[in-house]
PDB file of C-alpha atoms in Angstrom:
ATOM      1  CA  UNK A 931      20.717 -16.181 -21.695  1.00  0.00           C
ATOM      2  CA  UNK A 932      24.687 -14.770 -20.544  1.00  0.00           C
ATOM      3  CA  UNK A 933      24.220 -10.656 -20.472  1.00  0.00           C
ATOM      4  CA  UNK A 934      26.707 -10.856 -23.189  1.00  0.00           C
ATOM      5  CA  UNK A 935      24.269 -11.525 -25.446  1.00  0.00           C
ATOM      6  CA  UNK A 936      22.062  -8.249 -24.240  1.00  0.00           C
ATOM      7  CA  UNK A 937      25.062  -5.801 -23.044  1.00  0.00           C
ATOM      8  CA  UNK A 938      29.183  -5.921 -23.970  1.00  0.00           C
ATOM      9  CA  UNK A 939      30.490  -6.529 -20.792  1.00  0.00           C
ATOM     10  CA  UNK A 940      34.042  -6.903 -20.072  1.00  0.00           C
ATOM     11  CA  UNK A 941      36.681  -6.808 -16.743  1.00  0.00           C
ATOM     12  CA  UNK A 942      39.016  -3.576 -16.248  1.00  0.00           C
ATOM     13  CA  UNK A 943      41.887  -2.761 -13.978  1.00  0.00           C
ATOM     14  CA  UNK A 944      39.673  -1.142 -12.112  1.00  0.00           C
ATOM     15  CA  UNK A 945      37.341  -3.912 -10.375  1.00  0.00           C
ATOM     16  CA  UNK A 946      35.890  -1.333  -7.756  1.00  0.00           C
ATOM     17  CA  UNK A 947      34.428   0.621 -10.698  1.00  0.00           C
ATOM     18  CA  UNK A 948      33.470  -2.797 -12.359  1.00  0.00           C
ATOM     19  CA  UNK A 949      31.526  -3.995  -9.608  1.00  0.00           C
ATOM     20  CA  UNK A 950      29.931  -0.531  -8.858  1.00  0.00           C
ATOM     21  CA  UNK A 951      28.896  -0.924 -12.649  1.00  0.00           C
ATOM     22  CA  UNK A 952      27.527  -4.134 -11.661  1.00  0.00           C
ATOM     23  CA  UNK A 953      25.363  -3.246  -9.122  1.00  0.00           C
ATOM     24  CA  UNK A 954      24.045  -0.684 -10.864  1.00  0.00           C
ATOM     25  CA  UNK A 955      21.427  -2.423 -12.726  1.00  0.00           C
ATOM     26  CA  UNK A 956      18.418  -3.834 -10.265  1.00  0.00           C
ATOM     27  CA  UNK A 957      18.615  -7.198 -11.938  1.00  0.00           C
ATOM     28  CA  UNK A 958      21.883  -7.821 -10.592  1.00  0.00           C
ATOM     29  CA  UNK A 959      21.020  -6.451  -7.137  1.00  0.00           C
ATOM     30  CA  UNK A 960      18.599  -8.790  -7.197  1.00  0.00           C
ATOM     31  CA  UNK A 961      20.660 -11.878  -8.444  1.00  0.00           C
ATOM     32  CA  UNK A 962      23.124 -11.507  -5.369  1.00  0.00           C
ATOM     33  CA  UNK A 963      20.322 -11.023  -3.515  1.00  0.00           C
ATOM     34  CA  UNK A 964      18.574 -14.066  -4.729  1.00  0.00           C
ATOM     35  CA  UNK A 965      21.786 -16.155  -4.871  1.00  0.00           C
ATOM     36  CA  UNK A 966      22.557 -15.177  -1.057  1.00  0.00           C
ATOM     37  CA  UNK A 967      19.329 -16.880  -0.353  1.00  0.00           C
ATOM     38  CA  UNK A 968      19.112 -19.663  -2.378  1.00  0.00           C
ATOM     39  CA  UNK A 969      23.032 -20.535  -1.434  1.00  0.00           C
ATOM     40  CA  UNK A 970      22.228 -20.776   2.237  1.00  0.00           C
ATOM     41  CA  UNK A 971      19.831 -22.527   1.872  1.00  0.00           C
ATOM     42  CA  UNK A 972      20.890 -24.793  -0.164  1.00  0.00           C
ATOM     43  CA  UNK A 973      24.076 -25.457   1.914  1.00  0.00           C
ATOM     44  CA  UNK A 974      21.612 -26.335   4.902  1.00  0.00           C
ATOM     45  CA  UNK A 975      19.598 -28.385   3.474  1.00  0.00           C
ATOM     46  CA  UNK A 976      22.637 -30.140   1.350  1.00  0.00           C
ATOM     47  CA  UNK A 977      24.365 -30.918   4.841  1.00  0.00           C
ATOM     48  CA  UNK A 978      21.820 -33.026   5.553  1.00  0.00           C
ATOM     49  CA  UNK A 979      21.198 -34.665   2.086  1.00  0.00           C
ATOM     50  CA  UNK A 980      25.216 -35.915   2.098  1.00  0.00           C
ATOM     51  CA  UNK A 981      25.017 -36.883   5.740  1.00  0.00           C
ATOM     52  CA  UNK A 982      22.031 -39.315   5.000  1.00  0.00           C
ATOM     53  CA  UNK A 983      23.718 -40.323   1.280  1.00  0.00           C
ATOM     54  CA  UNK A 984      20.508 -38.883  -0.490  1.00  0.00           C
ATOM     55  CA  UNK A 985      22.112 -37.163  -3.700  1.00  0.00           C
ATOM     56  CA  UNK A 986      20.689 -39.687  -6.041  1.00  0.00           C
ATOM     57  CA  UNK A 987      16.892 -38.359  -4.363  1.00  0.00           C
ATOM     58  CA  UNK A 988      18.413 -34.514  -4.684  1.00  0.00           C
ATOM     59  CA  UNK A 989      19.791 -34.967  -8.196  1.00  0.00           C
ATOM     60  CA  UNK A 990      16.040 -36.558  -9.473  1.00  0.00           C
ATOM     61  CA  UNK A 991      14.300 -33.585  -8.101  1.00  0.00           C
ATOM     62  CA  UNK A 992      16.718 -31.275  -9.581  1.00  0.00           C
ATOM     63  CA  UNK A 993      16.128 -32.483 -12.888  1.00  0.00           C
ATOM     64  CA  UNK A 994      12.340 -32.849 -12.446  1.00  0.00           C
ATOM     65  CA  UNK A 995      12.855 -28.772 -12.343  1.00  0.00           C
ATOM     66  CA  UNK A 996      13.180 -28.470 -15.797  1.00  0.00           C
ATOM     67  CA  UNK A 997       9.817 -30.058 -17.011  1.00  0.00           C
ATOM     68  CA  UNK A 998       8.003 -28.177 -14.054  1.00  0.00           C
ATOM     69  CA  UNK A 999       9.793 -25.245 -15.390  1.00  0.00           C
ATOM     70  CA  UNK A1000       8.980 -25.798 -19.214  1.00  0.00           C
ATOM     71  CA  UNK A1001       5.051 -27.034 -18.050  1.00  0.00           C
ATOM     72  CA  UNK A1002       4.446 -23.168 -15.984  1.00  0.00           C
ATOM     73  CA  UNK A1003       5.957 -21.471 -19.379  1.00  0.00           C
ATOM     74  CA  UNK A1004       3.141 -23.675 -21.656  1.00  0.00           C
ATOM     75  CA  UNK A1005       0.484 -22.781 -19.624  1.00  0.00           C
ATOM     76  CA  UNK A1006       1.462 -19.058 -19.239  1.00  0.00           C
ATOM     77  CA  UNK A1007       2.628 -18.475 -15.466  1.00  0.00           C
ATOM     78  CA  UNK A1008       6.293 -17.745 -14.445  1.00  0.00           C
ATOM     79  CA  UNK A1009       8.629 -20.650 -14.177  1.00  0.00           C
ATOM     80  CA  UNK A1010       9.335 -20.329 -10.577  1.00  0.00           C
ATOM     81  CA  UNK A1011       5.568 -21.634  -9.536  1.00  0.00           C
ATOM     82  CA  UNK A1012       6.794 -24.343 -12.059  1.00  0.00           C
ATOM     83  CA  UNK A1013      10.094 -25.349 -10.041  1.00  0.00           C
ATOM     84  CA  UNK A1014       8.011 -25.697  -7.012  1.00  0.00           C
ATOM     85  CA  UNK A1015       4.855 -27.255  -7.866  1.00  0.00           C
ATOM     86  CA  UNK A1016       7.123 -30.472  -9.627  1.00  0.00           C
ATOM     87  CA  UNK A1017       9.994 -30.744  -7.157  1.00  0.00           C
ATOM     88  CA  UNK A1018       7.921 -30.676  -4.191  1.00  0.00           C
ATOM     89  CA  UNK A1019       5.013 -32.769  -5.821  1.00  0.00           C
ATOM     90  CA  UNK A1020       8.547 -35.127  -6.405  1.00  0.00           C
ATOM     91  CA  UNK A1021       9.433 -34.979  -2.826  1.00  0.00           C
ATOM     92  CA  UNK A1022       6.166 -35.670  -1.864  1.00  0.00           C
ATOM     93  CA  UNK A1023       6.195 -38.614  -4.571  1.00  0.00           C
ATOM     94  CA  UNK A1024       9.792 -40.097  -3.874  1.00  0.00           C
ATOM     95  CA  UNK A1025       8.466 -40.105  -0.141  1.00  0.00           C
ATOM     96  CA  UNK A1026       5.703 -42.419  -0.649  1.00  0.00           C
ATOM     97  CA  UNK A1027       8.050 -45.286  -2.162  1.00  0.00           C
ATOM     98  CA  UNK A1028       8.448 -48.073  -0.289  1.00  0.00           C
ATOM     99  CA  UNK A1029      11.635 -47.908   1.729  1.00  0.00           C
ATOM    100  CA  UNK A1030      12.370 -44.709   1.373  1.00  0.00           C
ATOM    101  CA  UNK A1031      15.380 -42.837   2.364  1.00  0.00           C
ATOM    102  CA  UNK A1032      17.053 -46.036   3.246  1.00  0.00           C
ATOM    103  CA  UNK A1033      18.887 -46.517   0.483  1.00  0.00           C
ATOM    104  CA  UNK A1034      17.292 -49.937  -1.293  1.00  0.00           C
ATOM    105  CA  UNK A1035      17.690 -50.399  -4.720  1.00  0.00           C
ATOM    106  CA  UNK A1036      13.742 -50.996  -5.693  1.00  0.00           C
ATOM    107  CA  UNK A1037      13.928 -47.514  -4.088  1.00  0.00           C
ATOM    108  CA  UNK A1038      16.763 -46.191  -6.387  1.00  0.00           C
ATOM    109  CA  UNK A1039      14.862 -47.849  -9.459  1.00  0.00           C
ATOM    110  CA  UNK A1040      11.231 -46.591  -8.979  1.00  0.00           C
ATOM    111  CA  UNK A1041      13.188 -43.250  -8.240  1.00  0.00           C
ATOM    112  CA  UNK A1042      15.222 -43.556 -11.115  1.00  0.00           C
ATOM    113  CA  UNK A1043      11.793 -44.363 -13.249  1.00  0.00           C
ATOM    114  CA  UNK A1044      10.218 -40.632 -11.731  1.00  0.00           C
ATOM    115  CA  UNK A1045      13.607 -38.839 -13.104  1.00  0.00           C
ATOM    116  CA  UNK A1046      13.130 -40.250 -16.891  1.00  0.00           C
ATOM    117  CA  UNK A1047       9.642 -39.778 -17.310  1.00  0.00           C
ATOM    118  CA  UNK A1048       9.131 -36.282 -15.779  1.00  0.00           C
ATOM    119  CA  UNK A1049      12.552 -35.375 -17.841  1.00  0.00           C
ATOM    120  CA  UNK A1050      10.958 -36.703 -21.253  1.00  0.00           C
ATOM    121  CA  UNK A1051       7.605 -34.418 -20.068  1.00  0.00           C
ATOM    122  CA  UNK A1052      10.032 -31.425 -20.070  1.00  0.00           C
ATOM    123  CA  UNK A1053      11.048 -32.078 -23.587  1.00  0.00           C
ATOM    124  CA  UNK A1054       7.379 -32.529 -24.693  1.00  0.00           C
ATOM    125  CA  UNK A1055       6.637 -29.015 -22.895  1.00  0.00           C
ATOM    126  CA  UNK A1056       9.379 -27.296 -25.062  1.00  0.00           C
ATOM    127  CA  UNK A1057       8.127 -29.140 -27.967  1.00  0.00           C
ATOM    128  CA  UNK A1058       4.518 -27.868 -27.626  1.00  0.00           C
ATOM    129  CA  UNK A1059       5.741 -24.293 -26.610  1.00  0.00           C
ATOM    130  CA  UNK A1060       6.806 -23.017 -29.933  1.00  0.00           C
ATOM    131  CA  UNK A1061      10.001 -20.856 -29.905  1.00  0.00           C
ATOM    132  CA  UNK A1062      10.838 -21.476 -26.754  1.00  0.00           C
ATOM    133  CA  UNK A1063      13.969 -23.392 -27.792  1.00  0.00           C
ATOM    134  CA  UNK A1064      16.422 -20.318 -26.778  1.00  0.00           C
ATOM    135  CA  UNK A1065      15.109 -20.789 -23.400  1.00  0.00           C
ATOM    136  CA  UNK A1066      16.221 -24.271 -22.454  1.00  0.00           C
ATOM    137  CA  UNK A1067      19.564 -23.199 -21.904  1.00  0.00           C
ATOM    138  CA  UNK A1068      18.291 -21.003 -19.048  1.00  0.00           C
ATOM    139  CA  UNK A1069      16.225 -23.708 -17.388  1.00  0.00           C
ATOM    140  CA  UNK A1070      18.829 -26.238 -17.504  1.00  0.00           C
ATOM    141  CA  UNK A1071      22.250 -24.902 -17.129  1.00  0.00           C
ATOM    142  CA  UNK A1072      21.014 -21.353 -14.888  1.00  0.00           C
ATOM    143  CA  UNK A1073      20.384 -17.370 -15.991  1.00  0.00           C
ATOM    144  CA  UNK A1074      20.591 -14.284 -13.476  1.00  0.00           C
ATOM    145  CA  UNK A1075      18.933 -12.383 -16.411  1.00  0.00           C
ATOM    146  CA  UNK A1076      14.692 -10.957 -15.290  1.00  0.00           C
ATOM    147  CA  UNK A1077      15.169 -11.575 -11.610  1.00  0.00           C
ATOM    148  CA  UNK A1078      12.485  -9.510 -10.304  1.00  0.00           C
ATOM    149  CA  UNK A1079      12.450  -8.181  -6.442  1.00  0.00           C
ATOM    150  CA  UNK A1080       8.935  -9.667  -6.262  1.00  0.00           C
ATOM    151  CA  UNK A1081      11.043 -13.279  -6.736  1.00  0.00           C
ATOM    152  CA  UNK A1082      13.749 -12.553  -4.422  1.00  0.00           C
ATOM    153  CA  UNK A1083      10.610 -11.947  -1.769  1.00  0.00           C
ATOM    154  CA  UNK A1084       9.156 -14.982  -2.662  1.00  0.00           C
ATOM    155  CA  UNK A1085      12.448 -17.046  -2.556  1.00  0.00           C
ATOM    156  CA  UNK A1086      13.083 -15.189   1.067  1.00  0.00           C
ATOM    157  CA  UNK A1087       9.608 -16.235   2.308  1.00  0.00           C
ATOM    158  CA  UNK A1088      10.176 -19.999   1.534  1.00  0.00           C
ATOM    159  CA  UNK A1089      13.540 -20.209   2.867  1.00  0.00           C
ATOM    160  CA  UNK A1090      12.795 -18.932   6.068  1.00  0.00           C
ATOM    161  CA  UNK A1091       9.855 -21.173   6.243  1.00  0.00           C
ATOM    162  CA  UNK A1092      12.072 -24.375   5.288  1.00  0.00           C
ATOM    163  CA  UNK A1093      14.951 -22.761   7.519  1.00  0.00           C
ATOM    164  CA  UNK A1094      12.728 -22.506  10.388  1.00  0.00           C
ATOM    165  CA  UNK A1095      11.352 -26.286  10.097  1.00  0.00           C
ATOM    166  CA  UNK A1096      14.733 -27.375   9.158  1.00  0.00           C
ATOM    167  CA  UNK A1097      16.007 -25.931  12.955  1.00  0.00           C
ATOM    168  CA  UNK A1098      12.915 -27.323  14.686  1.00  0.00           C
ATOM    169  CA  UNK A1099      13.306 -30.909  13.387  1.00  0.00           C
ATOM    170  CA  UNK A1100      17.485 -30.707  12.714  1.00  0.00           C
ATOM    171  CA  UNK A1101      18.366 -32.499  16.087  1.00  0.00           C
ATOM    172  CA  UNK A1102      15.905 -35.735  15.859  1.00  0.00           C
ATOM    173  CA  UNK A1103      16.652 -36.068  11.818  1.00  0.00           C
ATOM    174  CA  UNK A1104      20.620 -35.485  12.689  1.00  0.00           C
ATOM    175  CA  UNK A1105      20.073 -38.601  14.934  1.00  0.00           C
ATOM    176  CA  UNK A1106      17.913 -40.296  12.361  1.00  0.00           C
ATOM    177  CA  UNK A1107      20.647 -39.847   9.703  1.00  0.00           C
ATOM    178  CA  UNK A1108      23.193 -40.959  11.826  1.00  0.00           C
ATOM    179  CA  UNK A1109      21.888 -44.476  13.224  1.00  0.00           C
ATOM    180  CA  UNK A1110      18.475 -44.774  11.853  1.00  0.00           C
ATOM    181  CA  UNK A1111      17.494 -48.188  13.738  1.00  0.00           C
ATOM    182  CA  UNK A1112      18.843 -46.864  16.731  1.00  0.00           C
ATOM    183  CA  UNK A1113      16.582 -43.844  16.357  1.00  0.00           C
ATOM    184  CA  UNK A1114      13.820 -46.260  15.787  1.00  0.00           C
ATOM    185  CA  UNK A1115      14.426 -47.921  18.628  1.00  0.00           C
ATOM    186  CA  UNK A1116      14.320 -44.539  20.936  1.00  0.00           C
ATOM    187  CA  UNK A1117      10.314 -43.973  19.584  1.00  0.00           C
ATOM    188  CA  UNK A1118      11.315 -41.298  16.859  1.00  0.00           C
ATOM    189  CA  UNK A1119       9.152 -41.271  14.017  1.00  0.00           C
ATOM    190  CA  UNK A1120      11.421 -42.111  10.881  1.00  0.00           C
ATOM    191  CA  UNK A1121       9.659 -42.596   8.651  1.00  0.00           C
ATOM    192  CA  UNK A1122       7.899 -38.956   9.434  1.00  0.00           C
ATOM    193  CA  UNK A1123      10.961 -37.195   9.196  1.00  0.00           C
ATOM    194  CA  UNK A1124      12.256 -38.862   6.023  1.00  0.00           C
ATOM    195  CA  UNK A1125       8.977 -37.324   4.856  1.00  0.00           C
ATOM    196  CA  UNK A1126       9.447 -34.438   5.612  1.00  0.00           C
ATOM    197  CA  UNK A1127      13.109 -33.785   5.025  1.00  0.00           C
ATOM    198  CA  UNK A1128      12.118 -34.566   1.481  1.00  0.00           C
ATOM    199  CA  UNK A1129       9.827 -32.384   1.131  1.00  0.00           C
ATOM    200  CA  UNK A1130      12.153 -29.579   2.387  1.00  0.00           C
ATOM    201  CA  UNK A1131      14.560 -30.804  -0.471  1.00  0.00           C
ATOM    202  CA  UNK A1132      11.938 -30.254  -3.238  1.00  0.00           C
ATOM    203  CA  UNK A1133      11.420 -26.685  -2.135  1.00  0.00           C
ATOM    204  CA  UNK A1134      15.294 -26.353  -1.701  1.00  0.00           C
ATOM    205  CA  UNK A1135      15.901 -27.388  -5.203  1.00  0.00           C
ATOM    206  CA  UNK A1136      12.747 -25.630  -6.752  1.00  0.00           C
ATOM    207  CA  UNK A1137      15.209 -22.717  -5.328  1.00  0.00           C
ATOM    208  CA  UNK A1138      18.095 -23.474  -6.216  1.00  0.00           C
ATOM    209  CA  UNK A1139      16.890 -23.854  -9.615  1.00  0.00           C
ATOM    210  CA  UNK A1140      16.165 -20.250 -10.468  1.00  0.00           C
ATOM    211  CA  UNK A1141      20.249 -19.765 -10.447  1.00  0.00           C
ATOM    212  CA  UNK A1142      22.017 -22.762 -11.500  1.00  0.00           C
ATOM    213  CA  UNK A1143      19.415 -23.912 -13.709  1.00  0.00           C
ATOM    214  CA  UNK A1144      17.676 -28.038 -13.355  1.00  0.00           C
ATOM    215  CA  UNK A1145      21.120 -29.878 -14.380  1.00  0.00           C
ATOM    216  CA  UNK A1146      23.403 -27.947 -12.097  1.00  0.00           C
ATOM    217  CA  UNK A1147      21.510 -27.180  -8.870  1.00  0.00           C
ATOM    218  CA  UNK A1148      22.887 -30.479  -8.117  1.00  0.00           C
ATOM    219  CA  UNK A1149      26.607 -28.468  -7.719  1.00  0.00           C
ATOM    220  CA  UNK A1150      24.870 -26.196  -4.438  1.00  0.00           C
ATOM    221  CA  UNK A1151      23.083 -28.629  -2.987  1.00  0.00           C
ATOM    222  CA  UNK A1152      26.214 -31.045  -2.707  1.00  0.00           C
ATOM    223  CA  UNK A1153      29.973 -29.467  -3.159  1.00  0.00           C
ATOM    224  CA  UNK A1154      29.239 -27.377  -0.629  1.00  0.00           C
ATOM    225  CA  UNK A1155      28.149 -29.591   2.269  1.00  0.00           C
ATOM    226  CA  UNK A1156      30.459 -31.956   0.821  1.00  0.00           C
ATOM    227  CA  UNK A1157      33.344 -29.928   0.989  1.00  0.00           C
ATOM    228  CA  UNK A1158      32.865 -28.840   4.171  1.00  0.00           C
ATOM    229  CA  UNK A1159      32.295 -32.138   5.969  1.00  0.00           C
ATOM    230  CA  UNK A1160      35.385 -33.303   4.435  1.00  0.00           C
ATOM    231  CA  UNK A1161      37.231 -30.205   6.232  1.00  0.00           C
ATOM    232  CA  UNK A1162      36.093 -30.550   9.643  1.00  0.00           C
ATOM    233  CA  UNK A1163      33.785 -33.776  11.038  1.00  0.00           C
ATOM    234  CA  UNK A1164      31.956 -30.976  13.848  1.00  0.00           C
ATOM    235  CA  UNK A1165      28.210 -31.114  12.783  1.00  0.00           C
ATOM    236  CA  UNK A1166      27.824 -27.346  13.647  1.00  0.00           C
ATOM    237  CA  UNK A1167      31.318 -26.122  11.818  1.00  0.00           C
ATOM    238  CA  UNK A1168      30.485 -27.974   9.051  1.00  0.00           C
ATOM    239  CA  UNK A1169      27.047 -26.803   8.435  1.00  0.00           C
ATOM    240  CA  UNK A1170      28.169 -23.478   9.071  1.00  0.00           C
ATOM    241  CA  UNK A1171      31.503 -24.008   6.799  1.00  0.00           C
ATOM    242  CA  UNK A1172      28.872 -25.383   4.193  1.00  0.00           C
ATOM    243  CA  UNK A1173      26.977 -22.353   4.332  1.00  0.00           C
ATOM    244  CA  UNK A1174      29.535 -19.673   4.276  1.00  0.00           C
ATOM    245  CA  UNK A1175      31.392 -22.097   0.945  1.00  0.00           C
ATOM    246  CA  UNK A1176      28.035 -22.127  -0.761  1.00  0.00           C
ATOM    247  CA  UNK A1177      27.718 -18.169  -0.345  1.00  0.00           C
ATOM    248  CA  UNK A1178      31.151 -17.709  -1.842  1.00  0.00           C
ATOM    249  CA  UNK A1179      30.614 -19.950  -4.871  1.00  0.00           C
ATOM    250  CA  UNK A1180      27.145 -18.253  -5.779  1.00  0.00           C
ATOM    251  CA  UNK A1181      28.440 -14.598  -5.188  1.00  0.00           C
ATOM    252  CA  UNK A1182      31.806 -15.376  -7.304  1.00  0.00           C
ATOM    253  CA  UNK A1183      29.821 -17.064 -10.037  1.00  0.00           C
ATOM    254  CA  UNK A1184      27.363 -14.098 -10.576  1.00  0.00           C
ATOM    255  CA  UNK A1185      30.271 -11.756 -10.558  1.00  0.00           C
ATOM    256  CA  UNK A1186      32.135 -13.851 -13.087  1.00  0.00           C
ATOM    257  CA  UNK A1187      29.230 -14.793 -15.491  1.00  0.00           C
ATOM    258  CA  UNK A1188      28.220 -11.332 -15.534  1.00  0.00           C
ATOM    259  CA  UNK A1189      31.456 -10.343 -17.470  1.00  0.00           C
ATOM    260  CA  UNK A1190      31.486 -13.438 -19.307  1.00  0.00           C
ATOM    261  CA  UNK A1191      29.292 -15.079 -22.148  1.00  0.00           C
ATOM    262  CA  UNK A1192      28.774 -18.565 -20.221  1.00  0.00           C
ATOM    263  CA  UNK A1193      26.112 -19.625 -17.653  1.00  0.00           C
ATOM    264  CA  UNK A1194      26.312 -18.476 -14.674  1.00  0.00           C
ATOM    265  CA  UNK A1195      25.419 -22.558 -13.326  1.00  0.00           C
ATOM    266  CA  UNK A1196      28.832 -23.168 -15.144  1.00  0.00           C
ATOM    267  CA  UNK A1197      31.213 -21.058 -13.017  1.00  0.00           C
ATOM    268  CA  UNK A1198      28.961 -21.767  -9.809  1.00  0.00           C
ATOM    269  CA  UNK A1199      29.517 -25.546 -10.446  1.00  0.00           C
ATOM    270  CA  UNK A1200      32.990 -24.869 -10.901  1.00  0.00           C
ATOM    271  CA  UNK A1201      34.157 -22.686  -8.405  1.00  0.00           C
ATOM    272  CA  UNK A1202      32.791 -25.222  -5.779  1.00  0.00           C
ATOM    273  CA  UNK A1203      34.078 -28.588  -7.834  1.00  0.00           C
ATOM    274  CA  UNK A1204      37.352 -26.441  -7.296  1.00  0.00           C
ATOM    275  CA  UNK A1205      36.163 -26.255  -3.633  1.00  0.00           C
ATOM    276  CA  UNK A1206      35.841 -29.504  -3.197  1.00  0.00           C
ATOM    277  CA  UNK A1207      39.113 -30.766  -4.825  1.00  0.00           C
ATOM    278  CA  UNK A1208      41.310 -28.048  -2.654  1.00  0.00           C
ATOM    279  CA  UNK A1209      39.445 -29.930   0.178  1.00  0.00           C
ATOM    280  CA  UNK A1210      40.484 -33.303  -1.037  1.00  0.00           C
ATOM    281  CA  UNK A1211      43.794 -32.300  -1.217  1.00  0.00           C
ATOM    282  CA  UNK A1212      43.874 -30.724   2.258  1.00  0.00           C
ATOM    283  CA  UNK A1213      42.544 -33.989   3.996  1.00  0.00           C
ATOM    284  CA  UNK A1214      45.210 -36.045   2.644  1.00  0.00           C
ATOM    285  CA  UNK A1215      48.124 -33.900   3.512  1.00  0.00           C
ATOM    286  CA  UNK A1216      46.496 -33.958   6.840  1.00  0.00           C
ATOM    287  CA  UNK A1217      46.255 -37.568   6.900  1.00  0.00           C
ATOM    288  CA  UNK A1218      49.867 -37.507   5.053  1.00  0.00           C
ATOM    289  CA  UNK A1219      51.384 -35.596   7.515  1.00  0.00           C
ATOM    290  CA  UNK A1220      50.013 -37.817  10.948  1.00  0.00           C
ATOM    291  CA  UNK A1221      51.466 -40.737   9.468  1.00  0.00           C
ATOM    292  CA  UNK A1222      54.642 -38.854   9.153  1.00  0.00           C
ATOM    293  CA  UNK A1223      54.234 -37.805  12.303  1.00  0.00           C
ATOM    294  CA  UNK A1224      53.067 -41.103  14.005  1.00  0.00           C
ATOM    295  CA  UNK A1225      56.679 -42.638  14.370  1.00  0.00           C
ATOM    296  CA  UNK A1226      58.033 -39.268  15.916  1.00  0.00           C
ATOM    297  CA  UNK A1227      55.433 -39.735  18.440  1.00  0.00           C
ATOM    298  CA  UNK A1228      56.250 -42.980  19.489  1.00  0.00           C
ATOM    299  CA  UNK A1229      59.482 -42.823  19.944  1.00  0.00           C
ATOM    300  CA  UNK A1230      59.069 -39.797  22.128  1.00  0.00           C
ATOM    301  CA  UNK A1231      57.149 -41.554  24.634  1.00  0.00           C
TER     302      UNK A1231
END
């Protein structure tokens, strides 16, 4: 639900005074908070799922979110527990398929099969729930609104943990993603890694979800990385670049939804499709301008 609906909000000439308004209710201290979190995480872990081309894995467990989310409502606990308990349980799932990570289309297809039936379970959860229709909206396209400090703990706690097991295993899965068979062929275990990278998406996304909502955590978990791997090809600039993009696009779509009576996952998505393009663009003026450049070159030697 936008805050529109709850409290008339609206931008003045004055933005120091409008953000100091802001910030002056604890469930927006909490949703920067929260959204500072989930964004760098999201950008680490998103580096990683662009460099091994796993979005089509990342966008299944972002949309098994929503019937995890809809499932914890039904039974009467908080919707976070929800998130993580069915994109993990995914992860774990997606993991076990034979082939996976590599890419194979009997991979892609028993994937694929996951992502529609745990999608039509959401639908039967809101269907069973009654009045709970209002709150779709929230679990697919993202809400800032009853972000509790107890949440923002809890999303802290499991980000450092995936962080911290994302830094011990980053070098060996970097060379994994790179040449697989070669890595193979130096005795690292694969196959383990794969493992548990996914896994460390499904607790990623479960994240991610609490912002964006199940349909757009797809936008932090990509443009971000994306973008930034498009700007510079340095592994460590990148990831950093990803990072720091990531925190910019969450922080500017809270402030903007907050004023406005759209989803805060819409303006998030946005803001780093917008990203992405200005990136685009960048790279082939680059590229434009060597070629320009090339003959100059030449002819001076």
């Amino acid at each position: 639900m936008p805050l529109a609906d709850a409290v008339t909000t609206s931008w003045s000439w004055n933005l120091l005074t409008d953000f100091q308004v802001m910030w002056s209710y604890p469930f927006m201290v909490n949703a920067f908070r929260a959204g500072a979190v989930i964004a760098v995480l999201a950008a680490a872990v998103g580096w990683f799922v662009v460099l091994r081309r796993q979005t089509f894995a990342a966008h299944t467990l972002s949309v098994v979110g929503f019937p995890g989310a809809s499932g914890a409502v039904l039974v009467g606990v908080a919707a976070g527990y929800g998130y993580f308990a069915f994109c993990v349980g995914a992860a774990v799932l997606i993991a076990m398929l034979p082939g996976s990570g590599k890419g194979r289309g009997e991979e892609s297809a028993l994937t694929g099969t996951i992502q529609a039936f745990l999608l039509a379970c959401g639908f039967l959860f809101v269907a069973l729930y009654k009045g709970f229709l209002k709150g779709v909206n929230s679990l697919l396209f993202g809400s800032f609104l009853g972000i509790t400090s107890s949440q923002v703990l809890l999303l802290t706690a499991v980000a450092a943990v995936v962080l911290c097991v994302l830094a011990v295993i980053g070098r060996p899965l970097l060379f994994a993603s790179v040449d697989e068979s070669v890595a193979a062929a130096r005795g690292l275990p694969v196959r383990a890694l794969s493992t548990v990278f996914l896994v460390l998406l499904g607790a990623a996304t479960a994240e991610a979800s609490q912002i964006t909502g199940s349909l757009l955590v797809f936008a932090l978990l990509v443009l971000p990385a994306a973008t930034a791997q498009v700007l510079t090809p340095r592994p460590g600039l990148s990831l950093v670049l990803a990072m720091v993009i990531g925190l910019a696009v969450t922080w500017l779509g809270l402030a903007v939804a907050y004023f406005s009576p759209y989803p805060v996952g819409f303006y998030v998505t946005t803001f780093a499709f917008g990203g992405y393009v200005l990136a685009r663009l960048v790279a082939v003026a680059r590229q434009a301008s060597l070629v320009r450049r090339g003959p100059l070159l030449r002819s001076a030697a």
